CSV table of C-alpha atoms in Angstrom, one decimal:
chain,number,residue,atom,x,y,z
A,1,MET,CA,-4.1,-10.1,4.6
A,2,VAL,CA,-0.8,-12.5,4.5
A,3,LYS,CA,-1.4,-15.6,2.8
A,4,ILE,CA,-0.6,-18.5,4.7
A,5,THR,CA,-0.6,-22.6,4.7
A,6,LYS,CA,-3.7,-24.4,6.4
A,7,ASN,CA,-0.7,-26.3,8.7
A,8,GLU,CA,0.0,-22.7,9.6
A,9,ALA,CA,-3.6,-21.5,10.7
A,10,GLN,CA,-4.2,-24.6,12.5
A,11,ILE,CA,-1.2,-24.2,14.7
A,12,LEU,CA,-2.4,-20.1,14.9
A,13,ASN,CA,-6.0,-21.1,15.6
A,14,VAL,CA,-4.8,-24.0,18.5
A,15,LYS,CA,-1.7,-22.4,20.1
A,16,TYR,CA,-2.1,-18.7,19.8
A,17,GLU,CA,-5.9,-18.8,19.7
A,18,ILE,CA,-6.2,-16.7,16.5
A,19,PRO,CA,-10.2,-17.6,15.9
A,20,PHE,CA,-11.2,-18.1,12.3
A,21,LYS,CA,-14.0,-16.6,10.6
A,22,GLU,CA,-13.7,-13.4,12.8
A,23,PHE,CA,-12.3,-9.8,12.6
A,24,GLY,CA,-9.0,-10.0,13.3
A,25,GLY,CA,-8.4,-13.8,12.8
A,26,ILE,CA,-7.9,-16.2,10.1
A,27,THR,CA,-10.1,-16.3,6.9
A,28,ARG,CA,-10.2,-18.5,3.7
A,29,THR,CA,-11.6,-18.9,0.4
A,30,CYS,CA,-12.4,-21.8,-1.5
A,31,SER,CA,-11.9,-22.6,-5.1
A,32,CYS,CA,-15.6,-24.8,-6.1
A,33,HIS,CA,-14.0,-26.4,-9.5
A,34,HIS,CA,-10.6,-27.6,-7.7
A,35,LYS,CA,-11.7,-27.7,-4.5
A,36,ARG,CA,-8.5,-25.8,-3.5
A,37,LYS,CA,-8.7,-23.5,-0.2
A,38,THR,CA,-6.4,-20.7,0.2
A,39,TYR,CA,-5.8,-19.0,3.7
A,40,TYR,CA,-5.0,-15.4,5.0
A,41,LEU,CA,-4.2,-13.9,7.9
A,42,THR,CA,-5.2,-10.6,9.0
A,43,GLU,CA,-2.3,-7.9,9.6
A,44,SER,CA,-2.0,-7.3,13.3
A,45,ASN,CA,1.1,-7.2,16.0
A,46,TYR,CA,0.5,-10.0,17.4
A,47,ASN,CA,-0.7,-12.7,14.7
A,48,LEU,CA,2.3,-11.3,13.0
A,49,ASN,CA,4.5,-12.0,15.8
A,50,ALA,CA,2.9,-15.2,16.2
A,51,LEU,CA,3.1,-16.2,12.6
A,52,SER,CA,6.9,-15.2,12.6
A,53,GLU,CA,7.6,-17.5,15.3
A,54,ILE,CA,5.7,-20.4,13.7
A,55,ARG,CA,7.3,-19.9,10.1
A,56,LYS,CA,10.9,-19.6,12.5
A,57,ASN,CA,10.5,-23.1,13.7
A,58,ILE,CA,9.5,-24.8,10.8
A,59,VAL,CA,12.6,-24.0,9.4
A,60,LYS,CA,14.9,-24.9,12.1
């Protein structure tokens, strides 16, 4: 599992069609006391390649 930002999660879901709440997709945890959400991406070749493309474009 790789920790990702909310923005990255949304881009992965829309552009690369990586699903939320499904096996092999994007999951999130919620800290109820602080209303803080943490997003995680399942490690697979497709998911990690998509994430690296997004991170390259964000840096530029």
